[in-house]
């Protein structure tokens, strides 16, 4: 079969681009964005554009303290969608839609540059199939698709540009380009440096490029292509230049997660015995002080040895011995590197789905048939070229990252696509060639059906993606925004914190990562006094929290000061029938409820039948406790007839704060909003309301039993410039004095007990939420 026309770059690149766009635009059919994090990012972008500056101290996050954005990600993460919007708004595209399609733009560009790089490193056939697998791979799609904005998309984009730069240098073989071609290695230097301002964890790009340099030099040494050892040396120097660029840009846009101002950066610097002075990032300093020099010395050694040792087998043996000794010495000198796979230990105590090792199911969902096509890539090493070795610098670290965390399936997707696409063509070339129909069938089966099946699996996985956000949450959080004070603090499970920031424009206590204290509160191990001490004004509980109850218990168990040993049991059962009786069932749990003057309830679990102690039924916005014919267990049942589900609990689960607030709230909580799915409760306590009045800022006290008020002023960079306590006993309001600060934190106290906290921004002598 002649694939010549289709494989020509003029046809192949547009085809791959269209396929990549289709796959990544599928989620655009949804009104809501996917996941949780994108809502925080968009909220900050909107507030920054409204303020006319990329300010740092955000008061609608990190309650009750506020959130310093530059300790999260560098500014490039938020500036990019804003500039995409500024370009596209002339076409009537809103900020919301520009934000939603930004991942698609950079995801597709990644594939384009990947194709162009492989076109120069290999040929049009291998470039086409490798890029096609990347375009189809859910492993790459899921973090580069519309409605899901994440920073690692930028890192892989910049690496694709760096790889393109490397390909330009390697491609030039004419003698007149002997040294001139080395100028192309400035591209990886700039790409790695620029990557640092778009994502806090951009460091893999340096690992990939340094590994590319080492394997390029090793391959050149083994193959006798000694001129390319110089390429490895120059590429190593390029990564060092990139590190300096990243360090410089960090001072302008913010440093990564290992920056000098991050707790993790300080921890890693201490573990690796680094002093962050001129270079203000622990990884960048480690790269410049150790990794790049060690790689440079190794490549220089190969360059020297290449003049003395000519036998290829001897060269390969020397590389194996020196490589093994070098890796052993590196890990022996820096034992902390052994903790790299756990994020230097930060995810051991509070694991989340993204930070668990990848299983076969994860690999299948991400790459489908592609995972079975990776081994044939090794056929290249029957007669390898230097680019085959060089690309091991992408493949091997990528595979290690995939093994470590599911989060890294995206970052490793480029290496897997490379192996699968090239492996497919290598497999095709070693199979017997047949004429006529047999040859056509073979070509169709391998080169059309296999990628087609992979496309089907990938597309099915993309179509299955649905937003967690829905109308219930939007209505509830918009209601909260319209019916609460701008400085109010909200407590919700951490998954929903970013939604609170975006839709309610209020500051949540927990967001972005598991919070053990919030988990303990939901279990009733911490009470309303703890919540008041954090300034909590509203608590959100929802139907969805019941599904996360296991995670809440597991998170609470990780708190070092609390021994959570309760045997909590909770299961949500959908209604499966309402004919004659309400029947709820999930797997081996079944509940049959017959209404009447006295309800007849029968619960069956694994063949054991019993009746609950208490039953609560919610219908048309009201909750009643019907009389039961009899009861013989410590089980409790909540039935929601409006939405057709039931929650079966044991006594310990029923007596948690989460269950109480959802089913039977009491003092000091007041149910202020409910649609039967999401419920908002107001925590009644001495409260501070911040108002702008006649150009002044006034703190008005509701239920004014407080005796003291602490005022703390901060500059936008987080520097505290003011702190004072005032006697406010008997006062209904307090006028804020002149404070040299943009951000104000306050604490309202009864004696020594804090009963309210909060944070707000002030500009032009008027309180303005940012």
XYZ file of C-alpha atoms in Angstrom:
770
model
C 0.000 0.000 0.000
C 1.353 3.418 -0.936
C 1.154 5.799 2.001
C 3.391 8.253 0.217
C 0.886 11.048 -0.299
C -0.629 10.874 3.145
C 2.792 10.823 4.793
C 4.086 13.887 2.990
C 4.483 16.715 5.533
C 2.105 18.984 3.624
C -0.673 16.450 4.181
C 0.516 14.698 7.342
C 0.933 17.727 9.559
C -2.533 19.215 8.829
C -4.097 15.770 9.303
C -2.414 15.242 12.679
C -3.319 18.786 13.718
C -6.987 18.300 12.852
C -7.125 14.988 14.727
C -5.444 16.548 17.755
C -7.896 19.452 17.705
C -10.950 17.198 17.451
C -9.905 15.075 20.410
C -9.062 18.061 22.579
C -12.129 20.140 21.722
C -14.640 17.424 22.679
C -14.999 18.651 26.302
C -15.884 22.118 25.036
C -19.442 20.853 24.695
C -19.830 21.215 28.456
C -20.880 24.421 30.121
C -18.635 23.749 33.095
C -14.910 23.136 33.311
C -13.441 19.804 34.338
C -11.947 19.117 37.744
C -11.327 21.729 40.396
C -8.055 23.633 39.857
C -9.087 25.524 36.695
C -11.663 27.453 38.716
C -9.018 28.918 40.989
C -6.850 29.922 38.040
C -9.717 31.629 36.238
C -10.867 33.397 39.410
C -7.430 34.929 39.887
C -7.173 35.947 36.231
C -10.568 37.665 36.403
C -9.677 39.499 39.601
C -6.275 40.543 38.276
C -7.719 41.885 35.030
C -10.391 43.724 37.007
C -7.711 45.262 39.222
C -5.469 46.118 36.274
C -2.430 44.421 37.843
C -1.060 40.965 38.611
C -1.293 41.414 42.337
C 0.000 38.780 44.721
C -2.148 38.716 47.851
C -5.527 37.157 47.038
C -8.122 37.503 49.797
C -10.770 35.164 48.370
C -8.614 32.097 48.926
C -6.713 30.542 51.818
C -9.209 31.610 54.466
C -8.910 33.241 56.865
C -5.373 34.327 56.077
C -5.486 35.053 52.356
C -3.323 33.479 49.691
C -0.080 34.656 48.140
C -0.395 33.658 44.515
C 3.323 33.760 43.780
C 3.939 30.962 46.268
C 1.702 28.795 44.092
C 2.748 29.132 40.443
C 4.844 31.631 38.471
C 2.790 34.366 36.853
C 3.086 32.937 33.344
C 0.469 30.340 34.230
C -2.157 33.078 34.583
C -0.812 35.640 32.155
C -0.972 33.298 29.158
C -4.775 32.813 29.058
C -5.179 36.533 29.674
C -3.103 37.363 26.594
C -4.879 34.679 24.568
C -8.108 36.438 25.539
C -6.753 39.841 24.556
C -5.879 38.463 21.124
C -9.170 36.620 20.587
C -11.608 39.109 22.067
C -11.709 40.995 18.756
C -13.545 37.905 17.462
C -16.084 38.117 20.258
C -14.536 35.361 22.361
C -15.047 35.818 26.091
C -12.372 35.413 28.761
C -14.147 32.255 29.946
C -13.956 30.641 26.509
C -10.428 31.870 25.836
C -9.360 30.297 29.113
C -11.087 27.038 28.217
C -9.338 26.669 24.853
C -5.866 27.765 25.945
C -4.846 24.177 26.879
C -5.861 23.040 23.399
C -3.677 25.662 21.730
C -0.533 24.618 23.558
C -1.336 20.912 23.481
C -1.677 20.974 19.696
C 1.435 23.124 19.302
C 3.323 20.523 21.331
C 2.325 17.868 18.811
C 3.276 20.110 15.878
C 6.794 20.759 17.178
C 7.144 17.110 18.158
C 6.339 16.140 14.571
C 8.761 18.693 13.125
C 11.529 17.482 15.428
C 11.030 13.814 14.520
C 10.810 14.718 10.842
C 14.375 15.992 11.075
C 15.639 13.261 13.403
C 14.068 10.379 11.456
C 11.793 10.527 8.420
C 8.223 11.335 7.459
C 6.924 7.835 8.282
C 8.196 7.611 11.844
C 7.401 11.275 12.510
C 3.821 10.744 11.345
C 3.012 7.680 13.426
C 4.731 8.888 16.611
C 2.929 12.241 16.404
C -0.343 10.507 15.559
C -0.093 8.368 18.685
C 0.565 11.493 20.760
C -2.441 13.221 19.168
C -4.684 10.216 19.944
C -3.290 9.344 23.356
C -5.619 10.083 26.237
C -2.472 10.256 28.339
C -1.686 13.508 26.552
C -5.223 14.619 25.782
C -6.428 14.672 29.382
C -4.176 17.557 30.402
C -4.257 19.433 27.111
C -7.973 19.375 26.366
C -10.515 22.156 26.505
C -12.003 22.922 29.901
C -9.051 21.504 31.842
C -6.289 24.024 32.431
C -3.096 22.661 33.997
C 0.496 23.856 34.053
C 2.337 20.696 32.978
C 0.946 21.257 29.478
C 3.329 24.206 29.162
C 6.357 22.196 30.296
C 5.821 19.585 27.598
C 5.193 22.350 25.058
C 8.531 23.988 25.837
C 10.263 20.618 25.728
C 8.870 20.024 22.238
C 10.456 23.312 21.176
C 13.729 22.305 22.834
C 13.617 18.963 21.017
C 13.026 20.807 17.762
C 16.143 22.873 18.440
C 18.168 19.720 19.091
C 16.880 18.216 15.851
C 18.015 21.271 13.895
C 21.550 20.821 15.236
C 21.724 17.067 14.626
C 20.169 17.320 11.165
C 22.935 19.535 9.786
C 25.574 17.138 8.442
C 27.291 19.183 5.729
C 30.901 20.097 6.641
C 30.139 23.792 6.410
C 27.752 23.361 9.366
C 30.340 21.543 11.497
C 30.395 24.143 14.269
C 27.783 26.622 13.087
C 25.012 24.111 13.797
C 25.825 24.244 17.511
C 24.129 27.634 17.656
C 20.801 25.780 17.550
C 21.425 24.573 21.100
C 20.498 28.050 22.254
C 16.894 26.970 21.611
C 16.848 24.326 24.397
C 18.498 26.852 26.709
C 15.789 29.434 26.134
C 12.981 26.854 26.107
C 14.000 25.388 29.462
C 14.406 28.853 30.935
C 11.024 30.061 29.706
C 9.338 26.876 30.942
C 10.081 28.057 34.476
C 7.532 30.876 34.383
C 4.524 28.762 33.420
C 4.395 25.948 35.994
C 5.726 25.519 39.509
C 7.021 21.970 38.822
C 8.771 22.627 35.515
C 11.964 20.786 36.539
C 11.471 17.639 34.382
C 12.413 19.663 31.301
C 15.921 20.041 32.730
C 16.058 16.342 33.588
C 14.997 15.400 30.062
C 17.465 17.739 28.379
C 20.384 16.744 30.581
C 19.557 13.077 29.976
C 19.314 13.837 26.242
C 22.812 15.323 26.415
C 24.271 12.351 28.294
C 22.683 9.725 26.068
C 23.648 11.676 22.968
C 27.266 11.633 24.081
C 27.109 7.978 25.134
C 25.524 6.966 21.837
C 28.091 8.909 19.865
C 30.902 7.257 21.854
C 29.561 3.720 21.428
C 28.787 4.168 17.722
C 32.078 5.865 16.933
C 30.295 9.087 15.910
C 32.649 11.099 18.070
C 31.700 14.481 16.635
C 28.354 14.229 18.426
C 30.026 13.982 21.836
C 30.588 17.688 21.355
C 26.824 18.052 20.848
C 26.255 16.417 24.216
C 28.720 18.814 25.818
C 27.100 21.869 24.246
C 23.594 20.651 25.160
C 24.755 20.202 28.766
C 26.050 23.765 28.761
C 22.713 24.762 27.230
C 20.863 23.363 30.259
C 23.160 25.352 32.537
C 22.342 28.518 30.598
C 18.669 27.596 30.836
C 19.004 27.303 34.615
C 20.461 30.811 34.793
C 17.620 32.093 32.610
C 15.082 30.367 34.865
C 16.687 31.878 37.960
C 16.568 35.356 36.426
C 12.951 35.003 35.321
C 12.031 33.673 38.766
C 12.826 37.083 40.205
C 10.363 38.634 37.750
C 7.552 36.091 37.563
C 7.991 33.975 40.681
C 10.002 30.858 41.429
C 8.951 27.233 41.197
C 7.943 24.937 44.040
C 11.591 24.545 45.099
C 12.172 28.301 45.303
C 13.850 29.922 48.298
C 10.507 31.275 49.542
C 8.765 27.876 49.507
C 8.817 25.505 52.468
C 9.569 22.591 50.155
C 12.440 24.503 48.569
C 13.910 25.159 52.015
C 13.448 21.518 52.994
C 15.124 20.186 49.833
C 17.956 22.705 50.107
C 18.593 21.517 53.648
C 18.517 17.841 52.631
C 20.932 18.472 49.758
C 23.183 20.852 51.782
C 22.525 23.803 49.488
C 22.641 27.520 50.296
C 20.158 29.542 48.251
C 21.828 32.893 47.646
C 22.405 34.044 44.063
C 20.579 30.994 42.728
C 17.253 31.033 44.553
C 15.837 27.656 43.594
C 16.997 24.364 45.135
C 16.747 22.352 41.923
C 18.411 25.000 39.761
C 21.289 25.257 42.220
C 21.638 21.465 42.405
C 21.592 21.333 38.625
C 24.281 23.986 38.281
C 26.440 22.834 41.177
C 26.309 19.087 40.663
C 24.220 17.616 37.833
C 25.495 19.719 34.930
C 29.182 19.601 36.035
C 29.032 15.821 36.584
C 27.438 15.342 33.159
C 30.008 17.685 31.627
C 32.910 15.799 33.206
C 31.474 12.485 32.017
C 31.132 13.742 28.447
C 34.615 15.271 28.473
C 35.934 11.921 29.690
C 34.213 10.213 26.775
C 35.723 12.753 24.405
C 39.209 11.993 25.725
C 38.630 8.227 25.714
C 37.345 8.383 22.154
C 40.856 9.230 21.008
C 42.360 6.200 22.742
C 39.695 3.481 22.565
C 38.413 2.541 19.122
C 36.808 -0.851 19.704
C 33.027 -0.423 19.987
C 32.539 -3.340 22.398
C 35.188 -1.942 24.714
C 33.525 1.449 24.512
C 30.134 -0.023 25.438
C 31.655 -1.883 28.396
C 33.363 1.259 29.644
C 30.079 3.198 29.440
C 28.255 0.503 31.418
C 30.893 0.420 34.168
C 31.341 4.187 34.424
C 27.562 4.782 34.305
C 26.879 2.306 37.115
C 29.638 3.734 39.314
C 28.514 7.290 38.607
C 24.865 6.639 39.537
C 25.930 4.799 42.714
C 28.197 7.646 43.799
C 25.529 10.272 43.061
C 22.919 8.560 45.236
C 25.502 7.755 47.903
C 26.518 11.409 48.118
C 22.952 12.734 47.966
C 20.783 10.243 49.840
C 17.838 12.650 49.689
C 17.510 11.866 45.966
C 16.063 8.496 46.979
C 12.996 10.410 48.196
C 12.474 12.016 44.798
C 9.643 9.630 43.890
C 7.605 10.768 46.920
C 8.144 14.476 46.294
C 10.795 14.383 49.041
C 8.267 12.785 51.354
C 5.468 15.346 51.053
C 2.913 12.864 49.682
C 3.584 9.952 52.006
C 1.199 11.155 54.695
C -1.586 12.575 52.527
C -1.698 10.692 49.230
C -4.157 11.724 46.555
C -5.224 9.981 43.366
C -2.606 11.761 41.281
C 0.271 10.677 43.522
C -0.177 6.914 43.545
C 1.810 4.499 41.347
C 0.340 3.807 37.927
C -1.443 0.479 37.456
C -2.032 -1.433 34.231
C -5.552 0.030 34.098
C -4.035 3.505 34.242
C -1.660 2.645 31.419
C -4.461 1.177 29.315
C -6.693 4.212 29.837
C -3.827 6.529 28.941
C -2.241 4.737 25.976
C -4.480 1.771 25.011
C -2.769 -0.339 22.310
C 0.207 2.020 22.342
C 1.669 0.312 25.405
C 2.025 -2.933 23.434
C 3.812 -1.170 20.597
C 6.596 0.270 22.747
C 8.871 -2.842 22.791
C 9.377 -2.877 18.978
C 11.050 0.530 19.363
C 14.056 -1.405 20.653
C 14.422 -2.871 17.159
C 16.054 0.443 16.333
C 19.056 -0.704 18.371
C 19.872 -3.489 15.930
C 21.531 -0.725 13.944
C 21.124 2.384 16.109
C 21.794 6.011 15.327
C 22.816 8.761 17.729
C 19.273 10.155 17.811
C 18.004 6.812 19.110
C 20.328 7.099 22.075
C 19.559 10.777 22.525
C 15.822 10.122 22.797
C 16.408 7.631 25.596
C 16.870 10.787 27.635
C 13.169 11.465 27.143
C 11.973 7.866 27.283
C 13.690 6.473 30.380
C 12.969 9.359 32.815
C 9.425 9.493 31.418
C 8.830 5.800 32.075
C 10.210 6.160 35.588
C 7.872 9.084 36.221
C 4.892 7.104 34.889
C 5.752 4.249 37.244
C 5.943 6.671 40.172
C 2.759 8.737 39.922
C -0.358 8.664 37.759
C 0.026 12.434 37.494
C 3.071 11.829 35.316
C 1.178 9.825 32.702
C 0.873 13.113 30.838
C 4.551 14.011 31.054
C 5.556 10.494 30.031
C 3.052 10.406 27.162
C 5.508 11.921 24.682
C 8.050 9.170 25.305
C 5.392 6.456 25.044
C 4.025 7.945 21.802
C 7.551 8.124 20.416
C 8.180 4.448 21.159
C 4.738 3.325 19.956
C 4.816 5.249 16.676
C 8.360 4.333 15.740
C 7.835 0.826 17.103
C 4.830 0.383 14.829
C 6.868 1.245 11.737
C 9.817 -0.899 12.842
C 7.425 -3.813 13.268
C 5.958 -3.195 9.833
C 9.402 -3.166 8.244
C 10.515 -6.512 9.704
C 7.338 -8.352 8.719
C 7.410 -10.307 5.449
C 6.446 -8.193 2.467
C 3.633 -9.585 0.350
C 2.399 -8.524 -3.017
C -1.202 -7.802 -3.954
C -4.030 -8.393 -1.512
C -1.871 -9.949 1.190
C 0.387 -6.933 1.239
C -2.576 -4.591 1.291
C -4.193 -6.533 4.156
C -0.963 -6.453 6.173
C -0.504 -2.730 5.658
C -4.133 -1.988 6.473
C -4.106 -4.184 9.551
C -0.951 -2.751 11.043
C -0.783 0.831 9.833
C -4.491 1.670 9.675
C -6.483 -0.643 11.935
C -4.103 -0.444 14.915
C -3.954 3.398 15.017
C -7.688 3.429 14.257
C -8.449 1.162 17.190
C -6.231 3.308 19.397
C -8.172 6.359 18.225
C -11.448 4.642 19.139
C -10.223 3.767 22.631
C -8.834 7.254 23.169
C -11.934 9.001 21.876
C -14.191 6.852 24.037
C -12.142 7.831 27.086
C -12.323 11.527 26.208
C -16.088 11.389 25.673
C -16.546 9.813 29.114
C -14.995 12.829 30.842
C -17.631 14.962 32.546
C -17.441 17.964 34.851
C -17.901 17.529 38.591
C -19.356 21.019 38.733
C -23.112 21.219 38.092
C -26.172 23.439 38.462
C -26.658 22.477 42.103
C -23.232 23.774 43.052
C -23.455 26.858 40.860
C -26.842 27.902 42.272
C -25.696 27.332 45.839
C -22.420 29.214 45.515
C -23.936 32.119 43.581
C -26.566 32.358 46.304
C -23.778 32.489 48.869
C -22.040 35.237 46.950
C -25.214 37.316 46.859
C -26.242 36.726 50.466
C -23.058 36.911 52.509
C -20.427 39.457 53.468
C -17.442 39.823 51.185
C -15.062 39.022 54.027
C -16.918 35.877 55.164
C -15.018 32.606 55.439
C -16.441 29.316 54.136
C -15.738 25.761 55.228
C -16.206 23.015 52.627
C -14.383 19.819 51.755
C -11.101 20.710 50.053
C -12.164 19.469 46.608
C -14.763 22.233 46.437
C -12.610 25.058 47.773
C -11.665 26.360 44.336
C -15.345 26.405 43.372
C -16.053 28.543 46.430
C -13.341 30.965 45.333
C -14.670 31.178 41.774
C -18.452 31.179 42.117
C -18.952 32.610 45.604
C -15.860 34.848 45.595
C -15.442 33.923 49.239
C -12.415 32.555 51.036
C -12.504 28.797 51.767
C -10.616 27.242 54.663
C -9.451 24.285 52.556
C -8.652 24.072 48.854
C -6.199 22.402 46.543
C -5.024 19.650 48.898
C -6.399 17.431 51.703
C -6.933 19.196 55.014
C -6.818 16.964 58.089
C -8.368 19.582 60.365
C -11.411 19.983 58.110
C -11.728 16.182 57.994
C -11.652 16.060 61.800
C -14.295 18.774 61.938
C -16.620 16.822 59.652
C -16.165 13.779 61.883
C -16.957 15.821 64.984
C -13.457 15.617 66.488
C -13.163 19.404 66.194
C -16.172 21.531 67.071
C -17.649 24.937 66.274
C -15.149 26.666 68.579
C -12.340 25.516 66.328
C -14.315 26.740 63.304
C -14.970 30.134 64.929
C -11.266 30.435 65.660
C -10.730 30.308 61.895
C -13.477 32.842 61.253
C -15.807 30.315 59.619
C -19.139 31.945 58.829
C -20.677 29.315 56.552
C -20.344 25.545 56.337
C -21.219 23.644 53.171
C -22.305 20.013 53.193
C -23.535 18.109 50.183
C -24.806 14.839 48.824
C -21.395 14.436 47.184
C -19.672 14.482 50.585
C -21.275 11.130 51.363
C -19.345 9.617 48.456
C -16.147 11.160 49.806
C -16.794 9.994 53.363
C -14.121 7.287 53.143
C -11.577 9.872 52.012
C -12.644 12.165 54.863
C -12.039 9.404 57.412
C -8.692 8.450 55.850
C -7.577 12.085 55.822
C -8.572 12.570 59.477
C -6.566 9.497 60.480
C -3.412 11.178 59.216
C -3.558 13.990 61.743
C -0.593 13.470 64.098
C -2.427 14.572 67.284
C -5.694 12.669 66.914
C -6.161 8.933 67.106
C -9.189 8.357 64.895
C -10.178 4.745 65.548
C -13.937 4.855 64.959
C -15.555 2.230 62.773
C -17.469 4.515 60.436
C -19.897 3.010 57.984
C -21.751 4.912 55.272
C -23.086 3.925 51.860
C -25.178 5.847 49.323
C -27.929 3.842 47.607
C -29.768 4.987 44.472
C -33.504 4.375 44.174
C -34.213 1.481 41.814
C -38.010 1.220 42.231
C -40.952 3.155 43.667
C -43.787 0.739 42.851
C -45.593 -0.144 46.077
C -42.465 0.627 48.083
C -39.288 2.643 47.764
C -36.397 0.351 46.928
C -32.783 1.516 47.143
C -29.909 -0.729 46.157
C -26.181 -0.732 45.481
C -24.339 -4.017 45.122
C -25.017 -6.097 48.272
C -26.876 -3.304 50.086
C -30.656 -3.139 49.710
C -33.293 -1.044 51.491
C -37.060 -1.458 51.112
C -39.176 1.331 52.609
C -42.969 1.165 52.780
C -44.577 4.460 53.882
C -47.526 4.543 56.206
C -48.610 5.787 59.599
C -45.683 3.703 60.778
C -43.064 3.108 58.140
C -41.932 -0.420 57.498
C -38.207 -0.380 56.682
C -36.169 -3.477 55.899
C -32.417 -3.336 55.295
C -30.546 -6.263 53.797
C -26.740 -6.380 53.796
C -25.030 -9.533 52.550
C -28.157 -11.542 53.259
C -28.578 -10.225 56.807
C -31.855 -8.386 57.371
C -32.479 -5.749 60.022
C -34.398 -2.537 60.615
C -32.809 0.865 61.355
C -33.010 2.681 64.658
C -34.029 6.004 63.093
C -35.117 7.132 59.637
C -35.187 10.652 58.217
C -37.060 11.435 55.005
C -36.547 14.589 52.945
C -39.300 15.579 50.539
C -40.098 18.920 48.937
C -37.493 20.710 51.021
C -38.621 19.392 54.396
C -37.204 16.618 56.578
C -39.401 14.427 58.783
C -38.667 11.537 61.092
C -41.420 8.961 60.507
C -42.485 6.495 63.153
C -41.200 2.987 62.609
C -43.021 -0.298 63.173
C -39.965 -1.722 64.896
C -36.188 -1.362 65.144
C -33.473 -3.867 65.969
C -30.117 -2.331 64.987
C -27.749 0.600 65.395
C -28.272 1.595 61.753
C -29.618 4.967 60.634
C -31.214 5.795 57.324
C -31.656 9.066 55.461
C -33.988 9.012 52.444
C -34.226 11.784 49.870
C -37.369 11.353 47.783
C -36.747 14.513 45.754
C -33.619 13.086 44.155
C -34.157 9.375 44.718
C -31.357 8.220 46.967
C -30.783 6.938 50.487
C -27.799 7.022 52.851
C -27.322 4.085 55.184
C -25.109 4.755 58.198
C -24.002 3.131 61.393
C -24.184 5.033 64.676
C -20.690 6.509 64.490
C -21.206 7.869 60.979
C -24.658 9.222 61.861
C -23.266 11.175 64.805
C -20.593 12.957 62.777
C -20.899 16.684 62.184
C -21.230 16.044 58.461
C -24.321 13.872 58.882
C -25.832 16.097 61.561
C -25.520 19.235 59.466
C -27.008 17.574 56.409
C -29.874 15.759 58.135
C -30.700 17.451 61.465
C -28.737 20.664 62.050
C -29.032 22.385 65.395
C -27.514 25.290 67.294
C -25.264 27.123 66.660
C -25.927 26.316 63.001
C -28.777 27.670 60.913
C -29.750 26.167 57.568
C -29.887 29.111 55.164
C -29.837 27.365 51.778
C -30.804 23.910 50.584
C -31.871 22.282 47.358
C -31.613 18.775 48.818
C -28.202 18.255 47.194
C -26.071 21.144 48.440
C -26.785 22.729 51.808
C -25.318 25.866 53.321
C -25.405 26.494 57.056
C -24.563 29.708 58.821
C -22.450 29.381 61.937
C -23.922 31.878 64.371
C -21.169 33.608 66.288
C -19.783 37.108 66.940
C -19.047 38.251 63.421
C -17.204 41.078 61.687
C -18.645 42.678 58.568
C -16.289 44.888 56.558
C -17.915 47.865 54.855
C -16.745 50.784 52.786
C -18.481 53.926 54.015
C -17.805 57.506 52.869
C -14.327 56.635 51.716
C -13.504 54.885 54.975
C -13.307 51.269 56.057
C -15.598 50.276 58.892
C -15.624 46.945 60.677
C -19.160 46.382 61.965
C -19.724 43.812 64.686
C -22.720 41.488 64.550
C -23.591 39.883 67.888
C -20.998 42.225 69.338
C -19.744 40.337 72.380
C -16.074 40.754 71.530
C -13.645 42.714 73.667
C -10.562 42.941 71.451
C -9.764 43.471 67.790
C -6.420 42.669 66.207
C -5.486 44.471 62.993
C -2.594 43.280 60.838
C -1.475 45.159 57.723
C 0.448 43.563 54.861
C 2.014 44.791 51.676
C 1.014 42.964 48.523
C 4.290 41.029 48.619
C 3.285 39.534 51.973
C 5.437 41.693 54.227
C 3.719 42.544 57.508
C 3.957 46.288 58.147
C 1.337 46.853 60.837
C 0.076 45.052 63.950
C -2.098 46.478 66.715
C -4.758 45.309 69.141
C -7.678 47.572 70.081
C -10.165 47.479 72.944
C -13.622 47.252 71.328
C -15.659 46.115 74.304
C -19.235 47.351 73.959
C -18.608 48.739 70.472
C -20.893 48.025 67.500
C -18.361 49.097 64.885
C -14.757 50.156 64.464
C -13.268 52.553 61.929
C -10.041 51.234 60.483
C -7.140 53.612 61.209
C -4.537 54.582 58.640
C -2.620 51.402 57.839
C 0.370 51.189 55.562
C -0.818 48.029 53.902
C -2.813 46.735 50.976
C -4.126 43.638 52.715
C -5.719 43.631 56.159
C -6.179 40.644 58.424
C -8.299 40.967 61.505
C -9.018 38.859 64.598
C -12.047 39.467 66.834
C -11.758 38.086 70.360
C -13.719 37.562 73.565
C -10.979 37.820 76.114
C -8.322 35.426 74.850
C -10.706 33.388 72.707
C -10.785 34.181 68.979
C -14.387 34.205 67.764
C -13.876 35.546 64.235
C -11.125 36.111 61.697
C -10.902 37.350 58.153
C -8.921 39.120 55.475
C -9.669 41.788 52.886
C -7.922 44.077 50.427
C -8.132 47.841 50.473
C -7.342 50.309 47.712
C -7.996 54.035 47.503
C -9.253 54.092 51.107
C -12.161 51.866 50.168
C -12.502 48.185 50.966
C -12.361 46.292 47.704
C -12.285 42.499 47.468
C -9.599 41.176 45.130
